Each structure stands twice: as C-alpha cells, then as structure tokens.
PDB file of C-alpha atoms in Angstrom:
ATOM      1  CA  UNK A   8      32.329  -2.442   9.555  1.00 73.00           C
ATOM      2  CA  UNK A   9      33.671  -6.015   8.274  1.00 70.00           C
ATOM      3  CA  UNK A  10      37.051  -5.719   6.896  1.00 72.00           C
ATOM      4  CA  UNK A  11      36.874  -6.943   3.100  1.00 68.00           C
ATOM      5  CA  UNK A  12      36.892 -10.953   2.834  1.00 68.00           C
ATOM      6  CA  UNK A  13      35.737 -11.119   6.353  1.00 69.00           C
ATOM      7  CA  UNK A  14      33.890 -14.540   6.962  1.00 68.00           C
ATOM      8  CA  UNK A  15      31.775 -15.469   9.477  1.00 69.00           C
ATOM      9  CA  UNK A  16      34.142 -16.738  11.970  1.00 65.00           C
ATOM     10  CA  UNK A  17      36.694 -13.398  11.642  1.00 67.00           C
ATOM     11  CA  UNK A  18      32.843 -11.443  12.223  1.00 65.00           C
ATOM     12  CA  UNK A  19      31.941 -13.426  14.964  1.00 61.00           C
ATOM     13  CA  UNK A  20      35.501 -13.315  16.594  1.00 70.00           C
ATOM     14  CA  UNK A  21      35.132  -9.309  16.315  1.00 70.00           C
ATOM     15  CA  UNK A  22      32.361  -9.267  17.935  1.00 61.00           C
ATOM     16  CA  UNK A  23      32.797 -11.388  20.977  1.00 66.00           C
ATOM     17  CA  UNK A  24      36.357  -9.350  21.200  1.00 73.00           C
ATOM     18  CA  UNK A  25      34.651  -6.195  21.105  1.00 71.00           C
ATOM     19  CA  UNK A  26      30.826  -6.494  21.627  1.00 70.00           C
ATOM     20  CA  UNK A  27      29.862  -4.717  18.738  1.00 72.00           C
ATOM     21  CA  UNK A  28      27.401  -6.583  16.300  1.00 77.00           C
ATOM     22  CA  UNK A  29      28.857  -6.730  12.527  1.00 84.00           C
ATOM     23  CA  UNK A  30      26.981  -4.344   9.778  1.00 92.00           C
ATOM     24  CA  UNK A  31      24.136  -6.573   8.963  1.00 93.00           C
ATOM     25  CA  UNK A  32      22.995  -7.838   5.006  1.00 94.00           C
ATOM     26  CA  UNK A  33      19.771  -5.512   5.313  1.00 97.00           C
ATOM     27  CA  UNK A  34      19.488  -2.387   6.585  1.00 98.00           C
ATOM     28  CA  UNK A  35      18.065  -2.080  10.242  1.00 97.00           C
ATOM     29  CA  UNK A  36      16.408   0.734   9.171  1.00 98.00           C
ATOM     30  CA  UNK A  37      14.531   2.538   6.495  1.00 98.00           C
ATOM     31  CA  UNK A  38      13.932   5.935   5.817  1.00 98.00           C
ATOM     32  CA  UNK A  39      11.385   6.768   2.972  1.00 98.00           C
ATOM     33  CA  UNK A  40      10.614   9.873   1.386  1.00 98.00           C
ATOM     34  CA  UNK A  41       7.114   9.718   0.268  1.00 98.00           C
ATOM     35  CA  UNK A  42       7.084  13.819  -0.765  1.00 98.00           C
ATOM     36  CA  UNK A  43       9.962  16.127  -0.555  1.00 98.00           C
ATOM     37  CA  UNK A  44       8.407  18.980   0.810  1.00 98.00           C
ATOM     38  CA  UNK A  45       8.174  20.490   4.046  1.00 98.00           C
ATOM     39  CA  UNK A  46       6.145  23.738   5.046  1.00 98.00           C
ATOM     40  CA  UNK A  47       8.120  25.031   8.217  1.00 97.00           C
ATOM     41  CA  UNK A  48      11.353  27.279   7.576  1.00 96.00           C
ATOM     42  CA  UNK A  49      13.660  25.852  10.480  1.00 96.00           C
ATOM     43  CA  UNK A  50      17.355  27.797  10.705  1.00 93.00           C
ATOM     44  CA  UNK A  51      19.038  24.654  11.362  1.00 92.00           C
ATOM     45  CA  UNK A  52      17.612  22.355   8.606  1.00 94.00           C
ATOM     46  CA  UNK A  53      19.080  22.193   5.107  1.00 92.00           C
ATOM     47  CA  UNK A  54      15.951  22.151   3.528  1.00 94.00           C
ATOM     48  CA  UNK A  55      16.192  26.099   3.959  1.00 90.00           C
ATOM     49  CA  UNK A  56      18.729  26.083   1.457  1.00 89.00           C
ATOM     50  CA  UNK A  57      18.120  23.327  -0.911  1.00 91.00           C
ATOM     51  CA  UNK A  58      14.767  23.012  -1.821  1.00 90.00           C
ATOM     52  CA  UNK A  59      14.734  25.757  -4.118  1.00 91.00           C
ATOM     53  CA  UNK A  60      16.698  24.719  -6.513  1.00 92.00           C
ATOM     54  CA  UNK A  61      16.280  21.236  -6.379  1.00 96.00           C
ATOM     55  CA  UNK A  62      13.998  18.938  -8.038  1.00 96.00           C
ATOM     56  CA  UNK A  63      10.773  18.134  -5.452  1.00 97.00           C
ATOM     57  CA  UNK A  64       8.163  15.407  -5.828  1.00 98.00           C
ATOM     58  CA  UNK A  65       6.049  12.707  -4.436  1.00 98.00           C
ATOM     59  CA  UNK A  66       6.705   9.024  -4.406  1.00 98.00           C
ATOM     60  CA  UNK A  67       5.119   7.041  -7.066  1.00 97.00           C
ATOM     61  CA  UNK A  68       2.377   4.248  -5.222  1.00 98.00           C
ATOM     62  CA  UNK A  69       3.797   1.740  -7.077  1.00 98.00           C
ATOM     63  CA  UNK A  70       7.548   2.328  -6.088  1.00 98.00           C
ATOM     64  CA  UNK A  71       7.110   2.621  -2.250  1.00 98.00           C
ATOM     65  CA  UNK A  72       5.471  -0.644  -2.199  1.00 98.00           C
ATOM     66  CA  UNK A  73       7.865  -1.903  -4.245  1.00 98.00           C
ATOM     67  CA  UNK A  74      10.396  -0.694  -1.376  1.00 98.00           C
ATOM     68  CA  UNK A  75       7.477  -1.880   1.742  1.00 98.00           C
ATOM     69  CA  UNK A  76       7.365  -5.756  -0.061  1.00 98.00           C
ATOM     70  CA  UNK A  77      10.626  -6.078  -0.243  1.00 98.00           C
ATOM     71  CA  UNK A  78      11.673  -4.791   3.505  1.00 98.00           C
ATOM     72  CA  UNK A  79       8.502  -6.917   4.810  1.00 98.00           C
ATOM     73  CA  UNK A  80      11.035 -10.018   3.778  1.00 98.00           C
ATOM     74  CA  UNK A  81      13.696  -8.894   6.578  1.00 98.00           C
ATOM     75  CA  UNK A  82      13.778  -8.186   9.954  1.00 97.00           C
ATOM     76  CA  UNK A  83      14.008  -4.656   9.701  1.00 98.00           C
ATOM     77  CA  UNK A  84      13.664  -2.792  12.997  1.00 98.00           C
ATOM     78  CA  UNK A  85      11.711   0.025  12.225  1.00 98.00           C
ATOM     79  CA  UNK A  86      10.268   1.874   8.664  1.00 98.00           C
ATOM     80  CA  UNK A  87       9.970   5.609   8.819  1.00 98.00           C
ATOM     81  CA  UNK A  88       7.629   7.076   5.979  1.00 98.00           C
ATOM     82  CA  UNK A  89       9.592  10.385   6.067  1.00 98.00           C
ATOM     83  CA  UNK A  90      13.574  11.918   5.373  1.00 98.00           C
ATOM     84  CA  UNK A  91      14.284  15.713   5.095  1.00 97.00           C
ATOM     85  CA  UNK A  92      10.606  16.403   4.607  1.00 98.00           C
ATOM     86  CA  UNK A  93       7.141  16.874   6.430  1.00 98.00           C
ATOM     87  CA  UNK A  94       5.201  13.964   6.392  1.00 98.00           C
ATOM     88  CA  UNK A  95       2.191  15.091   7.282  1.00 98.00           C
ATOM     89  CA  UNK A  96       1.753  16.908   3.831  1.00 98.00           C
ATOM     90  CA  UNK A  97       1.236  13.690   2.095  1.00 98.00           C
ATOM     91  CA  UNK A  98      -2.411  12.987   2.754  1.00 97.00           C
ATOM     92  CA  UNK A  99      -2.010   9.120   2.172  1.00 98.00           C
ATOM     93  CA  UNK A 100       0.306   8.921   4.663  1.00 98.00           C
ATOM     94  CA  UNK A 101      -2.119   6.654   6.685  1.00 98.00           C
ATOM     95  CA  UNK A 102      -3.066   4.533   4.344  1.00 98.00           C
ATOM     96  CA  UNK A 103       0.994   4.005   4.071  1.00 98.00           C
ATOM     97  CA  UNK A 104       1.071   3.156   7.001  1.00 98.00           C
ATOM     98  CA  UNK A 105      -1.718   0.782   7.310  1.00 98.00           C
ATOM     99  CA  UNK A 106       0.211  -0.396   3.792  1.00 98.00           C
ATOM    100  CA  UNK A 107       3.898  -1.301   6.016  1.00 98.00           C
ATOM    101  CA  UNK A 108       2.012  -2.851   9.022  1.00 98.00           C
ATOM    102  CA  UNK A 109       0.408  -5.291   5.898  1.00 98.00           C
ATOM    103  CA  UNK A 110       3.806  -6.040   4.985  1.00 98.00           C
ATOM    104  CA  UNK A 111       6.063  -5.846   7.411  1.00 98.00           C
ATOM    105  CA  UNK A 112       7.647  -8.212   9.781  1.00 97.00           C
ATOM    106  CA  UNK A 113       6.743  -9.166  12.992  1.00 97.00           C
ATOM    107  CA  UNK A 114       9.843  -6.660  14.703  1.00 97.00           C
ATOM    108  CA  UNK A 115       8.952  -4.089  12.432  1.00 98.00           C
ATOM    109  CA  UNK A 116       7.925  -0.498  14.145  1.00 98.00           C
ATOM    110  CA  UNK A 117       6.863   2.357  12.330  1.00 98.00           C
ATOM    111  CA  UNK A 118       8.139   6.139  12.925  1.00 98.00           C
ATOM    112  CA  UNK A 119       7.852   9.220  11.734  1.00 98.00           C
ATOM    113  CA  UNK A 120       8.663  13.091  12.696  1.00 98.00           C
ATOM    114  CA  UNK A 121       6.904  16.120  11.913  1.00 98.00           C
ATOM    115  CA  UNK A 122       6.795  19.693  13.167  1.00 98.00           C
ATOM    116  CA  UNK A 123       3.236  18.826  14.245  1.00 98.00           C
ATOM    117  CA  UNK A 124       1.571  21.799  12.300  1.00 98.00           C
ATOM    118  CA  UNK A 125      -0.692  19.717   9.737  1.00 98.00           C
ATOM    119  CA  UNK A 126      -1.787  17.426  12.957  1.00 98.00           C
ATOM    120  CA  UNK A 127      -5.458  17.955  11.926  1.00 98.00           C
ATOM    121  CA  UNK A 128      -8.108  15.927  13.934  1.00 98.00           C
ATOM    122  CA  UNK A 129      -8.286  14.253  10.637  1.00 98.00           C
ATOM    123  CA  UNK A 130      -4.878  13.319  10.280  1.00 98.00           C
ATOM    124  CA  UNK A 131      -4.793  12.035  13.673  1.00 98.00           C
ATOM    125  CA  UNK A 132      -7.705  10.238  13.303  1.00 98.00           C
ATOM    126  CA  UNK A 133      -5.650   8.761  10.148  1.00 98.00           C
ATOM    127  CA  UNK A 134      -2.676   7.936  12.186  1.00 98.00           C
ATOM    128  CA  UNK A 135      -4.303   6.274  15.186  1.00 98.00           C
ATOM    129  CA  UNK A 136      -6.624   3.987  12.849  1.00 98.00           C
ATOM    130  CA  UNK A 137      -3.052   3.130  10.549  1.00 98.00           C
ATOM    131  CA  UNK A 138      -1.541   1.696  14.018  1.00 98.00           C
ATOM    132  CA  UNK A 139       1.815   4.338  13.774  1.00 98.00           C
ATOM    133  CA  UNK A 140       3.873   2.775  16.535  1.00 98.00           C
ATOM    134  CA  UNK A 141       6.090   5.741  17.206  1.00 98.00           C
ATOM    135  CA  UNK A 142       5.045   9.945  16.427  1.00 98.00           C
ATOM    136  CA  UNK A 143       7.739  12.606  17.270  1.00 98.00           C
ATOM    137  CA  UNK A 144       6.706  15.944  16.907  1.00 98.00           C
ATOM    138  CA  UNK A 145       9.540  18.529  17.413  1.00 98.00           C
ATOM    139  CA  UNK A 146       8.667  21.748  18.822  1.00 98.00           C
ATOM    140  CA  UNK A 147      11.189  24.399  18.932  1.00 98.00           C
ATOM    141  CA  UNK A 148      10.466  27.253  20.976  1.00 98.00           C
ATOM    142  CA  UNK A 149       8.104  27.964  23.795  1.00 98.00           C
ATOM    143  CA  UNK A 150       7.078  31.426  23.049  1.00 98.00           C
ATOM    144  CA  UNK A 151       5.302  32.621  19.981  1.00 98.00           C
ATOM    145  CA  UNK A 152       8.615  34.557  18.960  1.00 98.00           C
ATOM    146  CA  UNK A 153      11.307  31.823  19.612  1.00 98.00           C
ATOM    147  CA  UNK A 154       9.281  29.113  17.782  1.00 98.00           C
ATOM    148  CA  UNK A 155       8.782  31.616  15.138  1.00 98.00           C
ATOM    149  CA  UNK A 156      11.873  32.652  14.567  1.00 97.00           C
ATOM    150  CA  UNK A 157      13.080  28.759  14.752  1.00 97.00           C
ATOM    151  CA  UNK A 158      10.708  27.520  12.781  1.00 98.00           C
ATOM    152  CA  UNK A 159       8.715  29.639  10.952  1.00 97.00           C
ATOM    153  CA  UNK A 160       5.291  28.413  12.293  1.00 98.00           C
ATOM    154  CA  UNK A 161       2.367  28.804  14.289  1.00 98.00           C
ATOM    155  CA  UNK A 162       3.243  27.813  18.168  1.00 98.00           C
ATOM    156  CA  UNK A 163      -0.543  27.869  18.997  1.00 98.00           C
ATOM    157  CA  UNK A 164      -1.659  26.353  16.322  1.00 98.00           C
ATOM    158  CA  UNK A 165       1.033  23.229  17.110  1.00 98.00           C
ATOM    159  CA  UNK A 166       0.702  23.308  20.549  1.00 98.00           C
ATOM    160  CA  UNK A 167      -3.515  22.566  20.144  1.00 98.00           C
ATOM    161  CA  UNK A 168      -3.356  20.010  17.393  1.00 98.00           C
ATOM    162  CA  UNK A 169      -0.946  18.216  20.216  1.00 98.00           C
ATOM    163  CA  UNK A 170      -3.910  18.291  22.533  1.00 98.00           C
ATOM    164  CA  UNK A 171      -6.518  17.407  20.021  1.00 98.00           C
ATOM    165  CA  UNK A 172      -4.194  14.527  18.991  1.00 98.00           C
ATOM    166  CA  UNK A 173      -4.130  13.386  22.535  1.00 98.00           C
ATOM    167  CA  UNK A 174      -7.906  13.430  22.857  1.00 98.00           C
ATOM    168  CA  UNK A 175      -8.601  11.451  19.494  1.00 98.00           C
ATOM    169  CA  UNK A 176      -5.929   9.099  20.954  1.00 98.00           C
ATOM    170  CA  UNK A 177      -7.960   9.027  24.172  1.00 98.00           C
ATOM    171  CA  UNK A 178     -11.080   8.842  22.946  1.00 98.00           C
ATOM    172  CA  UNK A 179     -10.110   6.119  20.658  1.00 98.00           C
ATOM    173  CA  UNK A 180      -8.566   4.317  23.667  1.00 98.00           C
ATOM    174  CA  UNK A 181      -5.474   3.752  21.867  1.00 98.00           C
ATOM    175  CA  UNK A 182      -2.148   3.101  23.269  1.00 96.00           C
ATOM    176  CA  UNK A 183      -0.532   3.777  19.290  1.00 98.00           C
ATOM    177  CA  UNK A 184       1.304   6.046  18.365  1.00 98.00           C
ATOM    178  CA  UNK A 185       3.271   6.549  21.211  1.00 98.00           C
ATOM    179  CA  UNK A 186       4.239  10.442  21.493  1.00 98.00           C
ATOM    180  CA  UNK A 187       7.413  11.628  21.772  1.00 98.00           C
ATOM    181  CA  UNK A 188       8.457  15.547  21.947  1.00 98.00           C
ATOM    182  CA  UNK A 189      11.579  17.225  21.036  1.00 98.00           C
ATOM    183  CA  UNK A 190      13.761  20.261  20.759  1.00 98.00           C
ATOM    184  CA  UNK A 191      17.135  20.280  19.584  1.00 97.00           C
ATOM    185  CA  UNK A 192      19.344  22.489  22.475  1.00 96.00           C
ATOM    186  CA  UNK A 193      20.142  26.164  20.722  1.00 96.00           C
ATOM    187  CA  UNK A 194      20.786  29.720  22.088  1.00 96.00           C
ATOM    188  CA  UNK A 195      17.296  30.707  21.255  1.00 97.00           C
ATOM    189  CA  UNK A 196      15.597  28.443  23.093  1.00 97.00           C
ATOM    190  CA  UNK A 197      17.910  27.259  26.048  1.00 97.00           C
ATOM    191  CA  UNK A 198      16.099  29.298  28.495  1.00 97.00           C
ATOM    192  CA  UNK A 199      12.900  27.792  28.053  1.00 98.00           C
ATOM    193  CA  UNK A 200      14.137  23.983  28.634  1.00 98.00           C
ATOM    194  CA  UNK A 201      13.152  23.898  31.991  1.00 98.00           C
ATOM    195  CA  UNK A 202       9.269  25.214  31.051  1.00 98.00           C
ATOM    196  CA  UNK A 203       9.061  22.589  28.354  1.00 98.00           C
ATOM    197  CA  UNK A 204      10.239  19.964  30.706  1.00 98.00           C
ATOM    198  CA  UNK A 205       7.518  20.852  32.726  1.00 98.00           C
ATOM    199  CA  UNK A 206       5.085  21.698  30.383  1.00 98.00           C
ATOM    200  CA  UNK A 207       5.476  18.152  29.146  1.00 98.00           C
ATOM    201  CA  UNK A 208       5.505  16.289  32.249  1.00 98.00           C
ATOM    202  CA  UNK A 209       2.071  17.841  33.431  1.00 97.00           C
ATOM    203  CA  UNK A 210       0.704  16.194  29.992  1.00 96.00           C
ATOM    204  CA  UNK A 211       2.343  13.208  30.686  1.00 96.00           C
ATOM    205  CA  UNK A 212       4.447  13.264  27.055  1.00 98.00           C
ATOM    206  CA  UNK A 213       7.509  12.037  26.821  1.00 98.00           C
ATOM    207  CA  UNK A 214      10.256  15.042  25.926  1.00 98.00           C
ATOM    208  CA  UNK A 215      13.501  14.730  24.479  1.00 98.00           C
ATOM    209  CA  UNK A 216      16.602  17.112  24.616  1.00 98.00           C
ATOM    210  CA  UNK A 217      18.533  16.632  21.873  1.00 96.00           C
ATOM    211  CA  UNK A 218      22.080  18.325  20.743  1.00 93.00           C
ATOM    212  CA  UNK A 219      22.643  20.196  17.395  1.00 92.00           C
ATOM    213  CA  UNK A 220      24.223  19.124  14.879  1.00 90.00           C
ATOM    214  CA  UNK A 221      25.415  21.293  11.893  1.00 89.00           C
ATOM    215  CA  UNK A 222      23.436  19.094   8.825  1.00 86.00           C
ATOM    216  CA  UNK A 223      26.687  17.482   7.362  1.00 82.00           C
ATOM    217  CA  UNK A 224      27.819  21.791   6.986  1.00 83.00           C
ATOM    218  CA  UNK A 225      25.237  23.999   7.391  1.00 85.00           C
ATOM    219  CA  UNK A 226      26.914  27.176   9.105  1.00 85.00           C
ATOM    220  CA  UNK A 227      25.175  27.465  12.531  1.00 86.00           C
ATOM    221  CA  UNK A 228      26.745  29.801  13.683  1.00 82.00           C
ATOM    222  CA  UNK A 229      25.099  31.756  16.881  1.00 85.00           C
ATOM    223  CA  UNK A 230      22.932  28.973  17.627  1.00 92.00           C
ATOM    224  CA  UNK A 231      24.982  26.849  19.144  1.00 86.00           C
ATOM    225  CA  UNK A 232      25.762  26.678  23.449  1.00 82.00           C
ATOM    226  CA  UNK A 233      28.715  23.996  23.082  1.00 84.00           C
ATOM    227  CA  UNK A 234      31.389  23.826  21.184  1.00 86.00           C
ATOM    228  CA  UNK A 235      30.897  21.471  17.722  1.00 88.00           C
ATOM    229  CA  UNK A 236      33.194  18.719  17.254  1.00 91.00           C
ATOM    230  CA  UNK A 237      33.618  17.166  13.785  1.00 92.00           C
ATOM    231  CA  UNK A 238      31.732  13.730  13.673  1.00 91.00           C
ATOM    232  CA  UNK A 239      34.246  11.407  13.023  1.00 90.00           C
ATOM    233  CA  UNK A 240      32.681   8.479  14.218  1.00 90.00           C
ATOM    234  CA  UNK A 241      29.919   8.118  12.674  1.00 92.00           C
ATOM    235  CA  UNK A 242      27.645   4.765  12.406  1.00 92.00           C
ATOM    236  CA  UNK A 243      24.691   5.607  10.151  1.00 93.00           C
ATOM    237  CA  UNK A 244      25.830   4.170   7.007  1.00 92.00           C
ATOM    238  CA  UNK A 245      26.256   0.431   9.166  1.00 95.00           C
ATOM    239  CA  UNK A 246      22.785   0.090   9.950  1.00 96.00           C
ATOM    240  CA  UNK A 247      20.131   2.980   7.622  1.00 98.00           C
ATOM    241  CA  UNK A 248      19.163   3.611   4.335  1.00 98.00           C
ATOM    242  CA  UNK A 249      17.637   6.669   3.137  1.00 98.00           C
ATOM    243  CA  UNK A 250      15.902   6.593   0.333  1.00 98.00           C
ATOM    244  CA  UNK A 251      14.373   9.659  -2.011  1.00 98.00           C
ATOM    245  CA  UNK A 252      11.068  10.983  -3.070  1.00 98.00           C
ATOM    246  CA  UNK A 253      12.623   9.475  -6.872  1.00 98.00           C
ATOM    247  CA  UNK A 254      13.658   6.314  -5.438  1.00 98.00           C
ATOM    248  CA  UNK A 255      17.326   7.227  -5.294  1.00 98.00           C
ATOM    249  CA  UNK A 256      19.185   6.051  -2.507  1.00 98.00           C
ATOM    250  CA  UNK A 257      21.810   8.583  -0.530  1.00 98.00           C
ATOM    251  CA  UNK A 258      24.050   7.824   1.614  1.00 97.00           C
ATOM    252  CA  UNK A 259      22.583  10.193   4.522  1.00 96.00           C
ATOM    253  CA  UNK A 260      19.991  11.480   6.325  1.00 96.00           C
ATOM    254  CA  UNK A 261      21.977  14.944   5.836  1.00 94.00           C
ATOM    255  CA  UNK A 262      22.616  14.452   2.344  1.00 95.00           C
ATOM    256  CA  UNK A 263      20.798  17.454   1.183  1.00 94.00           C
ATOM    257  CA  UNK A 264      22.020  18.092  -2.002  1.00 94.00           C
ATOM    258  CA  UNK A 265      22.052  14.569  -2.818  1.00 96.00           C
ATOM    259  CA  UNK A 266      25.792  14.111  -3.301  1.00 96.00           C
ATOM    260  CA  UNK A 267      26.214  10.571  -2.642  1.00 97.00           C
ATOM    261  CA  UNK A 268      23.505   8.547  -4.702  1.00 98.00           C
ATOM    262  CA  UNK A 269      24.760   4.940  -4.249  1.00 98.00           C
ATOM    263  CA  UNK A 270      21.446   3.480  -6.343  1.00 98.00           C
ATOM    264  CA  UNK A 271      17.946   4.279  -7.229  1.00 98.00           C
ATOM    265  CA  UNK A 272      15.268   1.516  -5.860  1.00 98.00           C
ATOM    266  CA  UNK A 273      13.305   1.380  -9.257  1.00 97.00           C
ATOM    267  CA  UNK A 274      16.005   0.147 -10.699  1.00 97.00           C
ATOM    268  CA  UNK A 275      17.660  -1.957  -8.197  1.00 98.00           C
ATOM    269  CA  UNK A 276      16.510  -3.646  -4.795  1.00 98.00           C
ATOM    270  CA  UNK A 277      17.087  -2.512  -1.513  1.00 98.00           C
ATOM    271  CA  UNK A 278      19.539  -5.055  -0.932  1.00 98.00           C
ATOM    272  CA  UNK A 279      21.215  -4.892  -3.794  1.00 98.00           C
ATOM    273  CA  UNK A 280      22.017  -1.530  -3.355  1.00 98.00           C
ATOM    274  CA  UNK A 281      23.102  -1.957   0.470  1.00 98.00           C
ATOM    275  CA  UNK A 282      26.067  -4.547  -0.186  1.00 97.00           C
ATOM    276  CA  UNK A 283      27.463  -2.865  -3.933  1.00 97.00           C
ATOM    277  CA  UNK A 284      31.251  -2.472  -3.846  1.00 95.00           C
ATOM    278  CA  UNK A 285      30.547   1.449  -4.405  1.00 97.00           C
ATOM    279  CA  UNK A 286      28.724   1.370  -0.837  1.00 97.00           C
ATOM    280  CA  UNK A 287      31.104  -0.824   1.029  1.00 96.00           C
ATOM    281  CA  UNK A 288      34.079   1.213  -0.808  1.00 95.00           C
ATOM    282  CA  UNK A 289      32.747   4.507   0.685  1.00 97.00           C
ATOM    283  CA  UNK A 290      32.216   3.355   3.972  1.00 96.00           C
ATOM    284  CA  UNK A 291      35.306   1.923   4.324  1.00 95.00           C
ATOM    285  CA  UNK A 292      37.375   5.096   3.174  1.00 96.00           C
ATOM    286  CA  UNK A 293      35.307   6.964   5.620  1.00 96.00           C
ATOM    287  CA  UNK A 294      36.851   5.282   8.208  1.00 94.00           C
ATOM    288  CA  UNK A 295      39.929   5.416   6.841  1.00 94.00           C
ATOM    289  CA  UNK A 296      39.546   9.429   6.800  1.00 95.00           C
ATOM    290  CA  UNK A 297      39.287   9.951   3.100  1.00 96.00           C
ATOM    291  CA  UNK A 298      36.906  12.195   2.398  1.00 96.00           C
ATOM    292  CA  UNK A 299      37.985  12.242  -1.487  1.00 96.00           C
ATOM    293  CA  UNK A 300      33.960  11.312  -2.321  1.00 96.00           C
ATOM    294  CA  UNK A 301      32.218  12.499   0.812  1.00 96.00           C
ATOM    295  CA  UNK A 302      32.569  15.994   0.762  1.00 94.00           C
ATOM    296  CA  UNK A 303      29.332  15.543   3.179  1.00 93.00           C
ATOM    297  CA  UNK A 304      31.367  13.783   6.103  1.00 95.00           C
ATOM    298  CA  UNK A 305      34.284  16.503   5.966  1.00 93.00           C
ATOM    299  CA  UNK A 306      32.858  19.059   7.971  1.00 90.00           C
ATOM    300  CA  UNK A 307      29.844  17.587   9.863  1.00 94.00           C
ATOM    301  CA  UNK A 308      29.695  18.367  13.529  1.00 92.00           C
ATOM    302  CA  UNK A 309      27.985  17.796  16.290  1.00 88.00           C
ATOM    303  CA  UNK A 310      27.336  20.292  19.704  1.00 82.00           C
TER     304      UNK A 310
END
C-alpha cells in the first residue's frame, strides 16, 4: 500500500527495493453478487448465520452491466459473477457471462464457485456455450454423512452432475471452463483427503486442498486440525472489490454482515469508489493495527 502523497518515482523505488507491485488505480479483481442466496448449509460459512436476518435479493440487469461496461475499460484480471452466495441459483447466469466476455478486456478471465448441486445438464450446457474460463466446485466430504453434515447437501447428487458436466464438456469438445475441485482441510473430513486425491486424479480434475479460515470470526471451533493464527497480513483490500446483490460495495469477501460499505455502484463508479479517502483511510489503519472501524479484521484467522 502507497504511503499518502506517494508519486510515481517513491512507487516505483518501492517496488524495485522490494519487488512488490504498488496497489493499482482499478481493482485486479471483481467479485459480483448477482443473487444473495445460497441453498447449501455449510458449518464454516457465514451465510449460516446471516442470511436470516438480512436483507436478500437479486441484482438489477441494468446495474451489473453498469458494473461489466465499466470494468471492460481496465485491465482487470479476472470477473467472478458470485460473493457469499450460490451462483448457480441465478438462472441468467450464462447469459452473464456471455454478457462480461462482450465487454471485457482482452486479460479478462471469468470465475466462479459453487457447491456444484444446481450443475444441471442445462446449466452446464449454459456455462460451456457462455465460454466460463474458470469453474470451482467445492465438495466437502466424501461420504454421504461427512458431506452432509458439512454441507447440508446431496453427495450423489453433486458428485453425478460433476460427471454429466464433464460429458457435456466432452461432447461439446470444449476446453472452457476449466474445472477445478476443492475442500477446505477440517476434522470431519481429513481422513478422506487421500480418497479425494485419488478420486480426482483417476478423472483427471484438478483438486485443491485448501486451509480454513474462521470467516473474519465465525467460531470454528472443533473443526479445525491446526492451530488458527490471526490474519494480520492481509492483501485483499490492495487488489479486490466485492460488490453486493444492492450494488453496495464492502470491503471483504468475509464481510457478512456488511459492516464496512465503502460505496454503492449505482451511485458511484467502480473506480471512484476504489481510490475515496474513506477506502485508502481504512486500509491504511489496518496496517497500522487499528481496528477502531474494522471490527471484521480483529479476530480473523486462518488454520
């Protein structure tokens, strides 16, 4: 992060001195909530324990490509049409899609994650046609009760619309979207790592192990197998903006309760938004450990 009145030479100085590129004008990344909702019940999400008494909705056409236009004039490095939802359960999601890779720049990918339950042949069908660079799916548990009791799903019912998706993709001889799977390391499903690894590899999908994290303070307790560490060096703010079903801008991808709203996109631009004094301010007392006005960053942790 730039100290304030850095120039260009004091930036460029920092970063041949240190190798780290400055925090850029635009965002390197955009999150987009297109519908707030989700339909799995994870133990380790704060959806769990905010969506009830929160306000929920679906992104107005006309805002999110409002939002796609104006990120189609940067460089951005990748536009995910999801944050703290599902984004399978908004059935224009291809047509999104197809919307950002009209728009977007040249280095532009698009992303999203989903529990993979809503992966109908349709859907995929959707998604393949759109030209989604990158699909995660995350899969947590490799027994009906594990995955249950993680997620609150079907694991049959996920595992199959994995295949199908595979076979449309196939059939379709498309290389897009690339498929990732992953599964966040916990004490319920530690044991089965080394079955998913291979239960992966024989389907020639790429799998990911990745650590928990506690949600900027969800109490996880039980379901970790290391010992959290507060996050204290955190980097998101430098280089993502996340950006709600209302067009309100937080400040993370944890943000659950929507503490931090630093702007709303129907009101302001993108831009705008990313260099106000009220952004930069926060940042920088982040990093200078005061957590006066991000009650968020206090306690967040990571296995």
């Amino acid at each position: 992060m730039p100290d304030a009145g850095d120039g260009l030479w004091a930036r460029f100085r920092r970063w041949r001195r240190t190798g780290q590129l400055p925090r850029p004008s635009f965002p390197r990344a955009v999150q987009i909530q297109t519908t707030s909702l989700c339909n799995a019940r994870c133990l380790f999400c704060g959806y769990v324990d905010s969506h009830k008494d929160l306000p929920q909705g679906r992104m107005d056409e006309a805002l999110f490509r409002k939002i796609i236009d104006e990120c189609g004039r940067h460089p951005v490095g990748r536009i995910s049409p999801y944050l703290m939802n599902e984004p399978l359960l908004d059935k224009d999601l291809p047509e999104r899609i197809a919307y950002i890779n009209s728009r977007k720049s040249p280095v532009t990918k698009t992303k999203i994650n989903s529990n993979g339950s809503l992966l109908t042949p349709e859907m995929s069908e959707g998604l393949v046609d759109a030209g989604l660079r990158h699909l995660w799916i995350s899969v947590q548990g490799y027994s009906d009760e594990s995955y249950k009791k993680s997620m609150g799903l079907d694991l049959g019912r996920t595992l199959e619309n994995i295949d199908r998706f595979l076979d449309i993709r196939e059939r379709k001889r498309a290389k897009l979207p690339k498929l990732t799977v992953t599964t966040l390391r916990t004490s319920i499903v530690e044991h089965e790592l080394d079955y998913a690894r291979k239960y992966w590899a024989d389907r020639g999908v790429r799998f990911k192990i990745h650590n928990l994290d506690n949600r900027a303070g969800k109490d996880l307790s039980g379901l970790g197998v290391k010992k959290p560490k507060l996050r204290r060096d955190c980097d998101l703010f430098l280089k993502q903006a996340y950006i709600l079903y209302n067009g309100d801008m937080v400040i993370c991808c944890h943000d659950w309760r929507r503490s931090v709203v630093l702007g709303n996109l129907a009101e302001s631009g993108l831009k705008d938004i990313w260099n106000s004094e009220r952004f930069l301010g926060l940042i920088r007392a982040y990093y200078a450990g005061d957590f006066s006005e991000l009650a968020i960053c206090r306690s967040c942790t990571i296995s």
